[in-house]
Structure formats: structure tokens, C-alpha cells
Short mmCIF file of C-alpha atoms and ligand atoms in Angstrom, two decimals:
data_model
loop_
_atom_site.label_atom_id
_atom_site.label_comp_id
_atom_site.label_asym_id
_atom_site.label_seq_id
_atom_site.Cartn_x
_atom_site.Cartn_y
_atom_site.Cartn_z
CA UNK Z 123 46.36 51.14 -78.06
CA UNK Z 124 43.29 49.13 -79.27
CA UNK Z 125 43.71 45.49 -78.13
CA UNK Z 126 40.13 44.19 -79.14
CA UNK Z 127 37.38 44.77 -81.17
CA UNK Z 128 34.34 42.83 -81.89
CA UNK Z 129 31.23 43.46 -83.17
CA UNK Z 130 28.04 41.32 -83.25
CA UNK Z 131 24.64 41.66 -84.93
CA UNK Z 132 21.99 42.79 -82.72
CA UNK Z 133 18.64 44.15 -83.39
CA UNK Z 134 17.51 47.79 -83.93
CA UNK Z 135 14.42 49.78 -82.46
CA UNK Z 136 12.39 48.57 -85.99
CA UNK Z 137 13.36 44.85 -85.66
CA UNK Z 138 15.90 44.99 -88.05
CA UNK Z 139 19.76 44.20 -87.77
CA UNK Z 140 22.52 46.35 -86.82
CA UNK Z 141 26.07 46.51 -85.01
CA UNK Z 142 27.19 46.84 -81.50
CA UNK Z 143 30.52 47.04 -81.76
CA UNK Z 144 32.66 46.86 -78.13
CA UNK Z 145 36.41 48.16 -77.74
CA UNK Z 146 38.96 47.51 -75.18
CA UNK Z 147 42.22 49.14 -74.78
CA UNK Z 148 45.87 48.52 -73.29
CA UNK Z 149 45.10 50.64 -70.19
CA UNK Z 150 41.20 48.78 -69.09
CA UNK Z 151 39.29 51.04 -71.26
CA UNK Z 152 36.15 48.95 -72.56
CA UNK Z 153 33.60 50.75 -74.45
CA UNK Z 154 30.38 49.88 -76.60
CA UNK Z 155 28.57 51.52 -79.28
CA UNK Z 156 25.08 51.14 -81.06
CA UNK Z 157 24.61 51.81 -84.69
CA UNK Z 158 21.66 53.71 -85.93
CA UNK Z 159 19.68 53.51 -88.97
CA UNK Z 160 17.38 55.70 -91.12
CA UNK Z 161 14.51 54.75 -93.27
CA UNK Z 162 14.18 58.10 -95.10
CA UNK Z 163 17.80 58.88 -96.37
CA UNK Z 164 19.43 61.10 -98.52
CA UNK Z 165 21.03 59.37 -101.85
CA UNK Z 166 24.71 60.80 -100.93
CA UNK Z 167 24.51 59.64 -97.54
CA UNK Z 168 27.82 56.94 -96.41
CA UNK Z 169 26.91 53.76 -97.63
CA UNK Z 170 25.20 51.42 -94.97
CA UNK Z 171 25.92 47.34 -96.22
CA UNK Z 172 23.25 44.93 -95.97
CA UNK Z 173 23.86 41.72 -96.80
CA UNK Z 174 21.08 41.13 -98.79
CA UNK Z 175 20.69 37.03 -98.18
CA UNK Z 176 16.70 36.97 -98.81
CA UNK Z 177 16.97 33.90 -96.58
CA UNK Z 178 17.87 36.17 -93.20
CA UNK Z 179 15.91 39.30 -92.63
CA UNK Z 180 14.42 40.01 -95.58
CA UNK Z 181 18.04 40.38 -96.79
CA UNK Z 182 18.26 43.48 -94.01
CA UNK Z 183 21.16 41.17 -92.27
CA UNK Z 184 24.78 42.80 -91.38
CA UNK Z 185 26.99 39.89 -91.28
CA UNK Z 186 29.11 41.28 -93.74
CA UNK Z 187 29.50 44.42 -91.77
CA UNK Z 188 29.99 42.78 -88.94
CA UNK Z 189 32.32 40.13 -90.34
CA UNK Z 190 34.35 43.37 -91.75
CA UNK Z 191 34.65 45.01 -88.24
CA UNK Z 192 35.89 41.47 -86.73
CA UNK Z 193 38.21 40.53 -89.84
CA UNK Z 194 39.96 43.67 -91.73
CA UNK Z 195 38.98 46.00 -89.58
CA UNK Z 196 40.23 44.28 -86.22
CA UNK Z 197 43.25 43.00 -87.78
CA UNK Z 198 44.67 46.86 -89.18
CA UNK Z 199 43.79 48.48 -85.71
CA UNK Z 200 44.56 46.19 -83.06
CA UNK Z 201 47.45 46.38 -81.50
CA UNK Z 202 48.23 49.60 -83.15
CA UNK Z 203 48.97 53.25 -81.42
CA UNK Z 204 46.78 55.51 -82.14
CA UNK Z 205 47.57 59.37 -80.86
CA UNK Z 206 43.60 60.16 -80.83
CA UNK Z 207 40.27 59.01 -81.87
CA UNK Z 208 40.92 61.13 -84.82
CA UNK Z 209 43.77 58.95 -85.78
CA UNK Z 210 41.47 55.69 -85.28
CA UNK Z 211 38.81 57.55 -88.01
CA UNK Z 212 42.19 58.24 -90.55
CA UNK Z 213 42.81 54.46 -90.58
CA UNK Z 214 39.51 53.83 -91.09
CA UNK Z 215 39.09 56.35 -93.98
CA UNK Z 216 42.34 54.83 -95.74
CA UNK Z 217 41.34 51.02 -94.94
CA UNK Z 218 38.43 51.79 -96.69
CA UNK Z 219 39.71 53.86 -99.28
CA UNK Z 220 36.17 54.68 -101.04
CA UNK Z 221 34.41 58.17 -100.88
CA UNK Z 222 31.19 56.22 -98.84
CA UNK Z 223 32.83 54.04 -96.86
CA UNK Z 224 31.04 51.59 -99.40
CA UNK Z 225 33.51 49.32 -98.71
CA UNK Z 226 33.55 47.92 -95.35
CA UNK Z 227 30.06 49.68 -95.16
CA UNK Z 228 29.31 52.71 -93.07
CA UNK Z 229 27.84 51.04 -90.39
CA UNK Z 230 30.52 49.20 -89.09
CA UNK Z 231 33.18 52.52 -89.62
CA UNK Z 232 30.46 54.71 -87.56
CA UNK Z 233 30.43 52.01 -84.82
CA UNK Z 234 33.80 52.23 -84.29
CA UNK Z 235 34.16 55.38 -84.62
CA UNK Z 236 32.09 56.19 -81.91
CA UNK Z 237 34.06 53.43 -79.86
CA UNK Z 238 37.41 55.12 -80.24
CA UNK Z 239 35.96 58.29 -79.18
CA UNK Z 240 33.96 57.09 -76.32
CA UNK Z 241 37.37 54.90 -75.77
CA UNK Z 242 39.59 58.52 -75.66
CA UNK Z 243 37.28 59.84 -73.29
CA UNK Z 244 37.09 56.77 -70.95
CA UNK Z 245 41.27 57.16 -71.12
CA UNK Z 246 41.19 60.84 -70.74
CA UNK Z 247 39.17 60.14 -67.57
CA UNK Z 248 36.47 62.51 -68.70
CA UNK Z 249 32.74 62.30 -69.42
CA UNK Z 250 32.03 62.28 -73.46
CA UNK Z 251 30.47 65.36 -73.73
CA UNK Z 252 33.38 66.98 -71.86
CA UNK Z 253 35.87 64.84 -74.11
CA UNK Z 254 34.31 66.29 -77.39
CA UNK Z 255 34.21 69.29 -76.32
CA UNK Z 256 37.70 69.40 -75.54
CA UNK Z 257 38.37 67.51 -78.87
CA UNK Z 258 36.02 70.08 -81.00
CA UNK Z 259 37.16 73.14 -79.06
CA UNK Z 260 33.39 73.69 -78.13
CA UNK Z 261 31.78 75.35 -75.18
CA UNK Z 262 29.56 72.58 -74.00
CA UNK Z 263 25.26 73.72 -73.62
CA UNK Z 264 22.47 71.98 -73.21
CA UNK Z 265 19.96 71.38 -76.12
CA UNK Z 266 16.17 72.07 -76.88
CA UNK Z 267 14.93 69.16 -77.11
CA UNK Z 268 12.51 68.21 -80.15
CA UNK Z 269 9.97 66.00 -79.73
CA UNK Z 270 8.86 64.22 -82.85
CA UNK Z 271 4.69 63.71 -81.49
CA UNK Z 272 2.97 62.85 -84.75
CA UNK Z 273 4.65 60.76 -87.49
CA UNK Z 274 3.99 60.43 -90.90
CA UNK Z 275 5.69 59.69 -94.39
CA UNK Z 276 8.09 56.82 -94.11
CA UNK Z 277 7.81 56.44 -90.79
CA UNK Z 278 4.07 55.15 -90.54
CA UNK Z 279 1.10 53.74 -92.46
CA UNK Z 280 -1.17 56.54 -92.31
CA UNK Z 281 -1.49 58.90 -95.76
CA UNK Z 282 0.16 62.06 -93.91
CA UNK Z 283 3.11 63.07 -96.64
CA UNK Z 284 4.96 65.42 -94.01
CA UNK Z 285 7.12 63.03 -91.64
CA UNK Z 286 7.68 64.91 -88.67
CA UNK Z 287 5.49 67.03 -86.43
CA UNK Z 288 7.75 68.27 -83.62
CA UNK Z 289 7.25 70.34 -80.14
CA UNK Z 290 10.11 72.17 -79.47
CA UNK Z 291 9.88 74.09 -75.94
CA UNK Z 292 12.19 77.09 -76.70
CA UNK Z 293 10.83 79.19 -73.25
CA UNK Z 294 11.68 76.19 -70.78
CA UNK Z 295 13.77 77.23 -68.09
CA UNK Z 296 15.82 73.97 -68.10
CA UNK Z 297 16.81 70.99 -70.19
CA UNK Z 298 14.04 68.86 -67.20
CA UNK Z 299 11.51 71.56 -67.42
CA UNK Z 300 11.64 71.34 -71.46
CA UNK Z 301 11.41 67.34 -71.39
CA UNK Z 302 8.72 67.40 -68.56
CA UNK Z 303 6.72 69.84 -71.47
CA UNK Z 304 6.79 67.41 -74.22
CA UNK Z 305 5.73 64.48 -72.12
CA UNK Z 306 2.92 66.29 -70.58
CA UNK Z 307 1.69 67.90 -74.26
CA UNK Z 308 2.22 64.48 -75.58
CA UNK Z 309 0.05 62.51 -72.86
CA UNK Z 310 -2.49 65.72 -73.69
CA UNK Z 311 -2.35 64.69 -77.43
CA UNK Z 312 -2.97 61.28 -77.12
CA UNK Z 313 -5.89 62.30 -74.88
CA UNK Z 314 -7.28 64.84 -77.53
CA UNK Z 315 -6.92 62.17 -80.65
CA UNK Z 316 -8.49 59.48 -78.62
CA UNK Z 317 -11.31 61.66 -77.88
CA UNK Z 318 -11.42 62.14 -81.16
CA UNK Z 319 -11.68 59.12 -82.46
CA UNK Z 320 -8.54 58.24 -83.78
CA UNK Z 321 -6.27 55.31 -83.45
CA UNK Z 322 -3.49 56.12 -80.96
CA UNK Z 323 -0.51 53.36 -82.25
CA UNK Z 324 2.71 54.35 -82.72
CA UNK Z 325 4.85 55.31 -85.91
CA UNK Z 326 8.85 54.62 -86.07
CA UNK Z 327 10.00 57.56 -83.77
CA UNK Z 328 7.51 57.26 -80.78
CA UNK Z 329 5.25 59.74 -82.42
CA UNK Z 330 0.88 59.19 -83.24
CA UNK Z 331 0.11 58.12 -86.57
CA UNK Z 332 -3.65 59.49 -86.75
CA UNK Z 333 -5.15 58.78 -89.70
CA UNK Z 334 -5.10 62.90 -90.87
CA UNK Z 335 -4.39 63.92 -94.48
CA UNK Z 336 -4.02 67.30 -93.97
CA UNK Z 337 -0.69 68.82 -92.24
CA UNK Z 338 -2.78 72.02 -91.13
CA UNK Z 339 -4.71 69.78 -89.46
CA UNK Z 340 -2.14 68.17 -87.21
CA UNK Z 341 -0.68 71.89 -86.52
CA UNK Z 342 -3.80 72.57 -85.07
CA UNK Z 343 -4.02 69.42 -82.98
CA UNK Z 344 -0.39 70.19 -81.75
CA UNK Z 345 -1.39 73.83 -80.91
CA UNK Z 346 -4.97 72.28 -79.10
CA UNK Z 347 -2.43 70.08 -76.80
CA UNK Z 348 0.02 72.68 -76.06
CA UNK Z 349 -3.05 75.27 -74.63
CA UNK Z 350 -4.90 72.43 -72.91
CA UNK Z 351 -1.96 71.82 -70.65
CA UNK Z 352 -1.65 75.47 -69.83
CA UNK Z 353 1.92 76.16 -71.65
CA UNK Z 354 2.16 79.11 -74.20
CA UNK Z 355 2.50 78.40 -77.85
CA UNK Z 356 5.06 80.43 -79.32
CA UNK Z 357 8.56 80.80 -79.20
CA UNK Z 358 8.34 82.04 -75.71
CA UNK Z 359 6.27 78.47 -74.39
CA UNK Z 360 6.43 75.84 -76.80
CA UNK Z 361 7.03 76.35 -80.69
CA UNK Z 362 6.69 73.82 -83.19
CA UNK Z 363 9.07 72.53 -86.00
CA UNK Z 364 8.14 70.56 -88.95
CA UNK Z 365 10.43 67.90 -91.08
CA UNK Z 366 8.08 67.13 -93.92
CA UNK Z 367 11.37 65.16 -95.71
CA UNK Z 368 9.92 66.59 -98.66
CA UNK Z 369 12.59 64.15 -101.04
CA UNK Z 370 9.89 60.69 -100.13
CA UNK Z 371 6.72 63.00 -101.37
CA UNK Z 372 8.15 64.53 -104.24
CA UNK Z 373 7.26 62.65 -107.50
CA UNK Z 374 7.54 63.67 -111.54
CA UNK Z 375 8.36 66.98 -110.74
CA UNK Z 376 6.21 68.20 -108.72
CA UNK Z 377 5.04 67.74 -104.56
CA UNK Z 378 2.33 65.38 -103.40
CA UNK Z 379 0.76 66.86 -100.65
CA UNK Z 380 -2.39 65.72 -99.26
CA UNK Z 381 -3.81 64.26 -102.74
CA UNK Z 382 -2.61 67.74 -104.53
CA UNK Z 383 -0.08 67.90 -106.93
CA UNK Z 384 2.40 71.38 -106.42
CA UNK Z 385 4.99 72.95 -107.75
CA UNK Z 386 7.95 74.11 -105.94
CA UNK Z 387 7.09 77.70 -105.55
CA UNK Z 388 3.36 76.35 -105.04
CA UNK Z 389 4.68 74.49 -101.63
CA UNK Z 390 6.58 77.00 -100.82
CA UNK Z 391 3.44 79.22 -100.68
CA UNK Z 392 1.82 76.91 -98.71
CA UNK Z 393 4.70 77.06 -95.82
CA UNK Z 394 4.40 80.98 -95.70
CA UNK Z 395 1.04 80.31 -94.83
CA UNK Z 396 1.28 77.89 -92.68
CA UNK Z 397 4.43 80.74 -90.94
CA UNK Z 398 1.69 82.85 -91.20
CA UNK Z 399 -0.93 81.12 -89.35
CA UNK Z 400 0.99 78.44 -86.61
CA UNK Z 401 3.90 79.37 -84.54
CA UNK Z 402 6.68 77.55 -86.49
CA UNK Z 403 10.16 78.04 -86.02
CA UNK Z 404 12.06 75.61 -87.90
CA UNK Z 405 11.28 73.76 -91.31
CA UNK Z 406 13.40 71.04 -92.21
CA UNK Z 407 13.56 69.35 -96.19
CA UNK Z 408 10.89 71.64 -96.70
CA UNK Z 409 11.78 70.95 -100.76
CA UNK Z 410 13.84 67.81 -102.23
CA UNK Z 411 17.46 66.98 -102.40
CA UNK Z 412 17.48 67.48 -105.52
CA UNK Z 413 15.32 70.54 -106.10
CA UNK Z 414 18.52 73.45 -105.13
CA UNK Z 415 17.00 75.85 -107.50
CA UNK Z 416 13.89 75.95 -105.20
CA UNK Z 417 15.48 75.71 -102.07
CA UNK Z 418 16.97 79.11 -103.45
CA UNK Z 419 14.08 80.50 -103.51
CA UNK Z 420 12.67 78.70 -100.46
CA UNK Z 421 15.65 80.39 -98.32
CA UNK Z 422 14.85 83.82 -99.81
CA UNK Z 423 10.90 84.00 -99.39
CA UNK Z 424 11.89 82.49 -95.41
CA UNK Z 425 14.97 82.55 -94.25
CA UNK Z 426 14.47 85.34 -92.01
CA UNK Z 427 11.33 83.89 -90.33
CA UNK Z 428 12.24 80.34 -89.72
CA UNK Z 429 15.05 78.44 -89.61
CA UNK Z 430 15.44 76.47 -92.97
CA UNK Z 431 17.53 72.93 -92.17
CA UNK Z 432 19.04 70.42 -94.68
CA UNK Z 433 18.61 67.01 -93.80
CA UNK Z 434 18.63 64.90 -97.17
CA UNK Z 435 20.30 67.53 -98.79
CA UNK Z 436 23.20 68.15 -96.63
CA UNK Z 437 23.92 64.50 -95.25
CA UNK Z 438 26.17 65.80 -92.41
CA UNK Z 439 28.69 66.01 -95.59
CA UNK Z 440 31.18 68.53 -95.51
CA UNK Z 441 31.74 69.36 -98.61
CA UNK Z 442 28.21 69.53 -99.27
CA UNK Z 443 27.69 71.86 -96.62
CA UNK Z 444 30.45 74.13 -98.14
CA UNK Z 445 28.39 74.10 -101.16
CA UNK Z 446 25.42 74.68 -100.02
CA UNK Z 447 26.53 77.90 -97.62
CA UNK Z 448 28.11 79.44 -101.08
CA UNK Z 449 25.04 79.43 -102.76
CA UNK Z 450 22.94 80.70 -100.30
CA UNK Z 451 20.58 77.55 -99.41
CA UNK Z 452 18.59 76.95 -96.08
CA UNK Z 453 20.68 78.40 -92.50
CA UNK Z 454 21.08 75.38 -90.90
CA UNK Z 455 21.85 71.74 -90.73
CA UNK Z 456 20.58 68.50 -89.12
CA UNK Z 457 23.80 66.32 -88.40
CA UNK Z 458 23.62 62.20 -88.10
CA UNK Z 459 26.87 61.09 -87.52
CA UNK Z 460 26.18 57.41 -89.89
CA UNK Z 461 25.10 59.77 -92.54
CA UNK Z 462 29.00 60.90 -93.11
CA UNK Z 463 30.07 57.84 -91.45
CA UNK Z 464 32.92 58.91 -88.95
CA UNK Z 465 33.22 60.94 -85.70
CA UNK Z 466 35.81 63.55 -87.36
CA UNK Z 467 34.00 64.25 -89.82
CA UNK Z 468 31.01 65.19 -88.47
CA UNK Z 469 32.49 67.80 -86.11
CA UNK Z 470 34.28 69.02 -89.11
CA UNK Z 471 30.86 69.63 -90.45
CA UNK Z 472 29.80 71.13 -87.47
CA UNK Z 473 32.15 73.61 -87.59
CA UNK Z 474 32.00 74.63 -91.02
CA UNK Z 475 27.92 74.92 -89.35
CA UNK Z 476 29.81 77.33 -86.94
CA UNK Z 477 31.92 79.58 -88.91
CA UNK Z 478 29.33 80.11 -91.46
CA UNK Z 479 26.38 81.19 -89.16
CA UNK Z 480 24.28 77.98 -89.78
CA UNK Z 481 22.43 76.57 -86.61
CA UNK Z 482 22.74 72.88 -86.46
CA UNK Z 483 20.62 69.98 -84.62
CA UNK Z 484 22.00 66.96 -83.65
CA UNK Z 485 19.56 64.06 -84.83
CA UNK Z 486 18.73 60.04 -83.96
CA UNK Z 487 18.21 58.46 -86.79
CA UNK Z 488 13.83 56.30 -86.93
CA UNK Z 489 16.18 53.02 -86.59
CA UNK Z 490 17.98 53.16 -83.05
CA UNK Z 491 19.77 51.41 -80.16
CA UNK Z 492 19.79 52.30 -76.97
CA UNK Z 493 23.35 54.12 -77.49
CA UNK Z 494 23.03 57.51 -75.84
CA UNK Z 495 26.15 58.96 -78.03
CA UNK Z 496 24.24 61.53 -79.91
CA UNK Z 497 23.62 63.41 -76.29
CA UNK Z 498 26.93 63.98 -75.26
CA UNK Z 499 27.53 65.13 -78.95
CA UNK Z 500 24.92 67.68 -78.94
CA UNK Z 501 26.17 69.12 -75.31
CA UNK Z 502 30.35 68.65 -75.83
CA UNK Z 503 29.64 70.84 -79.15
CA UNK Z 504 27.10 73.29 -77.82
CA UNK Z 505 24.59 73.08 -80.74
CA UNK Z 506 21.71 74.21 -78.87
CA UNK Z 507 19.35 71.68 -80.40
CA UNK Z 508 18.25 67.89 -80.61
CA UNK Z 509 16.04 65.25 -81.73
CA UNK Z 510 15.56 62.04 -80.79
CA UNK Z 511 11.72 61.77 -81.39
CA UNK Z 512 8.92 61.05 -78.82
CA UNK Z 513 9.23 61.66 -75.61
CA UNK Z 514 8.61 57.75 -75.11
CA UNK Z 515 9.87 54.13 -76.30
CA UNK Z 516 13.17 53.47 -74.84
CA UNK Z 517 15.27 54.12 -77.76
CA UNK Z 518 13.97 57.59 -77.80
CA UNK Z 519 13.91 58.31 -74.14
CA UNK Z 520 17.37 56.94 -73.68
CA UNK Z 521 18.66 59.98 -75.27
CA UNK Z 522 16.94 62.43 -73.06
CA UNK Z 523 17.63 60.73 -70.22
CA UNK Z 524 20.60 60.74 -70.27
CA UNK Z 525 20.55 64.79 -70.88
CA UNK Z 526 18.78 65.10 -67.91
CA UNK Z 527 21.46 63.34 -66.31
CA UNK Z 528 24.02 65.50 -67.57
CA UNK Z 529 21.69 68.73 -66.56
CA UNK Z 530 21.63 67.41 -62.99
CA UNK Z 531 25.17 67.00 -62.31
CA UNK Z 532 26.27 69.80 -64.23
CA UNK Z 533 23.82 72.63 -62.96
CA UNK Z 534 26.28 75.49 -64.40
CA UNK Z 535 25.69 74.48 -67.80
CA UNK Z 536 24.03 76.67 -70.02
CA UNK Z 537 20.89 75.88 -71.63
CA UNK Z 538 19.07 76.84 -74.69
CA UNK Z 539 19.49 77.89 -79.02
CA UNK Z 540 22.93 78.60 -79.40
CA UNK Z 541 23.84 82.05 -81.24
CA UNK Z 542 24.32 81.06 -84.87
P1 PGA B 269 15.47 58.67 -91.05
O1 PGA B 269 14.57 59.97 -90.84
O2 PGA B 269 16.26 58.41 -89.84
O3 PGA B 269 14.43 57.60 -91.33
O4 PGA B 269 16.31 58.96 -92.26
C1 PGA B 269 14.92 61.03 -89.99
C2 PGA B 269 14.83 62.35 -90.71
O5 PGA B 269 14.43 62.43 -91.89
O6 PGA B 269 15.17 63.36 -90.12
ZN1 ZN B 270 14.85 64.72 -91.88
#
């Protein structure tokens, strides 16, 4: 039994507003959640409200989401029995009553979403990952981490078009050994682009911004930093994983990469050789939201040498999801749980992830809180994979910290990819 919520407006990891929204229940439970925030989304993600009062924030403010949380919200829940957390999301869903949470917005449904279940566990007198687990009927594993070390697109001023450059060390040992790789490759980076020259500030996820056009050229840089700090590039050291979020560069039709205009099947050409030349495992919005007929062909030409994820085009939707896996397009998934909006439904997409062979990564969103949730999500259901950007900035390290955490009390857990 819920018998207070509040939320309040706080500021995210890009200075803008979001929620915090803290829970207490009958029995002493009192929990608090952060919401996150992208800056590159899909157009069928949940609906985030802004209250769009030029004279606050640029109009970026939440009052109205947080006034929802406090007013409707708190008033329909408190004081209510709920069976589960899973209950708490059904109320929310019906209070609501739109298809993206339009409503009372979807960033004051996700933050107490993420109460409730954090709530459950507290009452359940387990740890959250071992709570979802239980919840999701997962066997809990530790994730490779991927570490977002050069940023581009939306999340910095520079004129790279692909957004995310990432180090993923498949061959660690251990969750520590993997995160004490990407800080040491990423101190070696910032050495090497100094050296070079280049500006060293940071984009949104913790990442360099260098001032590079060319995404070969960053590749390379990435491979440079991996060798010079004596780990193996390749799937056996450290392998590398790109989110170009190719829906912000593509533009009349066609791709803008790197001051060329291309066609589908001409970027898609251009990945196989980059496959061909840099040890890349994973490739995520390689081609628009809207461009299925090319992701088609995208999954045929590479599905069996990388991993091909849906970010934008998936939106941690279900039904999407279901779609997608019937007609054949990418083998895996990136899952934000404000993209769909509630807890439930994101381990529902999870599992349709599960049943249908699709790998899934759990994923921050550029505009964090501290909130650590997305951790124990990734271990309770055993994905096998994460990202939460740089290995630096709080917002971003909280998130692997507290996986390390998790590693060192729990030595027995597994980690590492899971099987599809
Ligand atoms: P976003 O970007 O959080 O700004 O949407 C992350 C991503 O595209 O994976
Ligand atoms: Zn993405």
C-alpha cells in the first residue's frame, strides 16, 4: 500500500528539468527514482510533457508532469493495495488511458514506475536486480559494458554524423576488469587526440567530440588507443560498436554522411566495409526509422556478421518489436525503459527479445540522473549488455559503479553476452 508520493523538478545531467519522484509505503518502504531523457528519439517513443512556458527553461520545464504525479496521480494510488509493481503500472496505464502516456506525460508514469518496483523489492527484502529477476523469471548475469568514447550527431557540436563510437570489452574476465579497460583506453584516447591536436571537451554522454568528419577516422583512433594500452582489438580483447542513429542524418531521402549524400544500399556498402576493415561487432540505427525496406536489406547483407540493433526503430515497444521480428529486421534491440514508459512493459519487450532470438542492451538515455535503475535491470534480466556512455561524469559512472558493486558481492554471478 502506497501512502505517499511526491515528485519535484530537479535538474538532469544536460541542465535541463526532470522528475525525482520518491515513494513510501504502509510497511517503511521509501524509495526514489530519477527520470532520464534523450535528445535523439524515435517519433513513436511514450510521450515525454514539457511544459513549454518560454519564460522557464526555454519552455524545457516539467511542472505539469510533476504537478500530474502530485495531483491525479497521487490521489488514484495512494492509499490503494496494490498486489505488485505490475499492478501499480495497470493503474497507471488506465489513469492515463492514451496509447503514449501523452496524458499525464511519460515522464512522470516511468518515474513511478520505477518507484513501485524499486518499492516491491525494498518490501520483498531483496536487492532490485534480484527482485526483477524474480519478477521477469530471468537468470540474473552481468553485462558488457559499452563505453560511448567519442560522441557525435546530436550529442555534440562537432560535424561527425554517426553519434556513438563505443568500446565494448567482450574478452574481459570480469564486469571490474571490463570497466578498468574502458577507463584506461579512454585516458589513452584523450592522450592520443591531445597529441594530436584536437580539442578534448566533452559531448552529452561523457564521450570526445574531436573535430573529425570522417567515421573511419575515429575507428582508427579507437583501434590506435586500444593497442597503445596493450589490450587486443577484437572480439577476444576489446571490440567496438557503433550507434550512428542514422534517423538525425538522414535527410530527402537519402544519408548525409561526412558531406556525401547516399542511398540506402550506398550506406549500407559503406558498413560492410567498414565490417571488413575494423573489428565491429554491433551496429545500432545503422538506417532510419523509417527506412524498413532497407533495414531489410541491411539485416540480409549483415546479420550474420554483426549484431544489427533497433534503437529509434524499435522504441522498447512491444508491439513494434513483434513487427519487426516477423519481417525479418535487425537481431536485436536497445531497451530504455521512458521510451515505452512503464516497468512492465519493458520486460514484456524483453522477453518477446528472448523468445525470438534477439540480443538486447539495456541503455541510459544522453539526459540522466544519478538513478542507478538501469543496472539492476540489465543484471535481474540477464541481457548480457549495457550502455551508459563514458566511462566518466557521474551520471555515467553511477551506473557502472554500481555494477561493480553488484560484481563484488555477488562473485558467483555470471558474466558476459548472453546466448540469444
Ligand atoms: P538519446 O540517444 O538518449 O539522446 O535518445 C541515445 C541513443 O540514440 O542511443
Ligand atoms: Zn541509439
Amino acid at each position: 500500500q502506497i501512502t505517499d508520493l511526491h515528485a519535484v523538478e530537479i535538474l538532469d545531467s544536460r541542465a535541463r528539468p526532470t522528475l525525482a519522484v520518491t515513494l513510501t509505503t504502509v510497511d517503511g518502504a521509501r524509495v526514489r527514482a530519477g527520470v532520464p531523457s534523450g535528445a535523439s528519439t524515435g517519433t513513436r517513443e511514450a510521450v515525454e510533457l514539457r511544459d513549454g512556458d518560454a519564460s522557464r527553461y526555454n519552455g524545457q520545464g516539467v511542472r505539469t508532469a510533476v504537478g500530474h504525479v502530485n495531483g491525479e496521480i497521487a490521489q488514484a494510488l495512494t492509499g490503494r493495495s496494490f498486489d505488485s509493481a505490475a499492478d501499480v503500472d495497470r493503474a497507471l496505464l488506465d489513469l492515463d488511458g492514451t496509447d503514449t502516456k501523452a496524458r499525464l506525460g511519460a515522464n512522470a508514469v516511468i518515474g513511478v514506475s520505477m518507484a513501485a518496483m524499486r518499492a516491491e523489492a525494498v518490501l520483498a527484502g531483496r536487492e532490485l536486480w534480484q527482485h526483477i529477476a524474480q519478477v521477469a523469471g530471468t537468470t540474473p548475469r552481468l553485462p558488457v559494458p559499452h563505453f560511448n568514447v567519442v560522441n557525435g550527431g546530436a550529442h555534440a557540436t562537432n560535424n561527425l554524423d554517426f553519434q556513438e563510437f563505443m568500446l565494448a570489452p567482450l574478452g574481459a574476465p570480469s564486469l571490474p576488469e571490463a570497466v578498468r579497460a574502458g577507463a584506461e583506453v579512454y585516458a589513452k584516447l584523450k592522450a592520443i587526440l591531445s597529441a594530436q591536436g584536437h580539442a578534448v571537451g566533452l559531448g552529452d554522454e561523457g564521450g570526445f567530440a574531436p573535430a573529425v568528419d570522417r567515421p573511419e577516422e575515429v575507428l582508427q583512433l579507437l583501434i590506435d588507443a586500444v593497442t597503445a594500452t596493450g589490450h587486443a582489438a577484437g572480439r577476444e580483447g576489446i571490440a567496438i560498436a557503433l550507434d550512428p542513429a542514422a534517423s538525425e542524418f538522414h535527410r530527402d531521402g537519402g544519408y548525409d554522411v561526412a558531406g556525401e549524400k547516399l542511398t540506402s544500399d550506398q550506406l549500407i556498402e559503406r558498413y560492410e566495409a567498414i565490417v571488413d576493415r575494423f573489428p565491429l561487432w554491433s551496429i545500432e540505427d545503422g538506417l532510419a526509422e523509417d527506412d524498413w525496406g532497407g533495414w531489410v536489406r541491411l539485416t540480409e547483407r549483415l546479420g550474420d556478421r554483426v549484431q544489427l540493433m533497433g534503437d529509434d526503430i524499435f522504441v522498447t515497444n512491444p508491439a513494434i518489436i513483434t513487427e519487426a521480428i516477423s519481417k525479418k529486421i535487425g537481431n536485436s534491440a536497445l531497451i530504455k525503459v521512458n521510451q515505452i514508459g512503464t516497468v512492465t512493459e519493458t520486460l514484456e519487450a524483453m522477453r518477446i527479445c528472448r523468445e525470438a532470438g534477439y540480443t538486447q542492451m539495456v541503455s541510459h538515455r544522453s539526459g540522466e540522473t544519478e538513478d542507478s535503475f538501469i543496472a539492476d535491470l540489465v543484471v535481474g534480466t540477464g541481457s548480457g549488455q549495457i550502455k551508459s556512455g563514458a566511462p566518466a561524469r557521474g551520471e555515467r559512472v553511477a551506473k557502472y559503479n554500481r555494477l561493480i558493486e553488484i560484481a563484488e558481492a555477488n562473485p558467483s554471478l555470471p558474466f558476459g553476452l548472453a546466448d540469444a
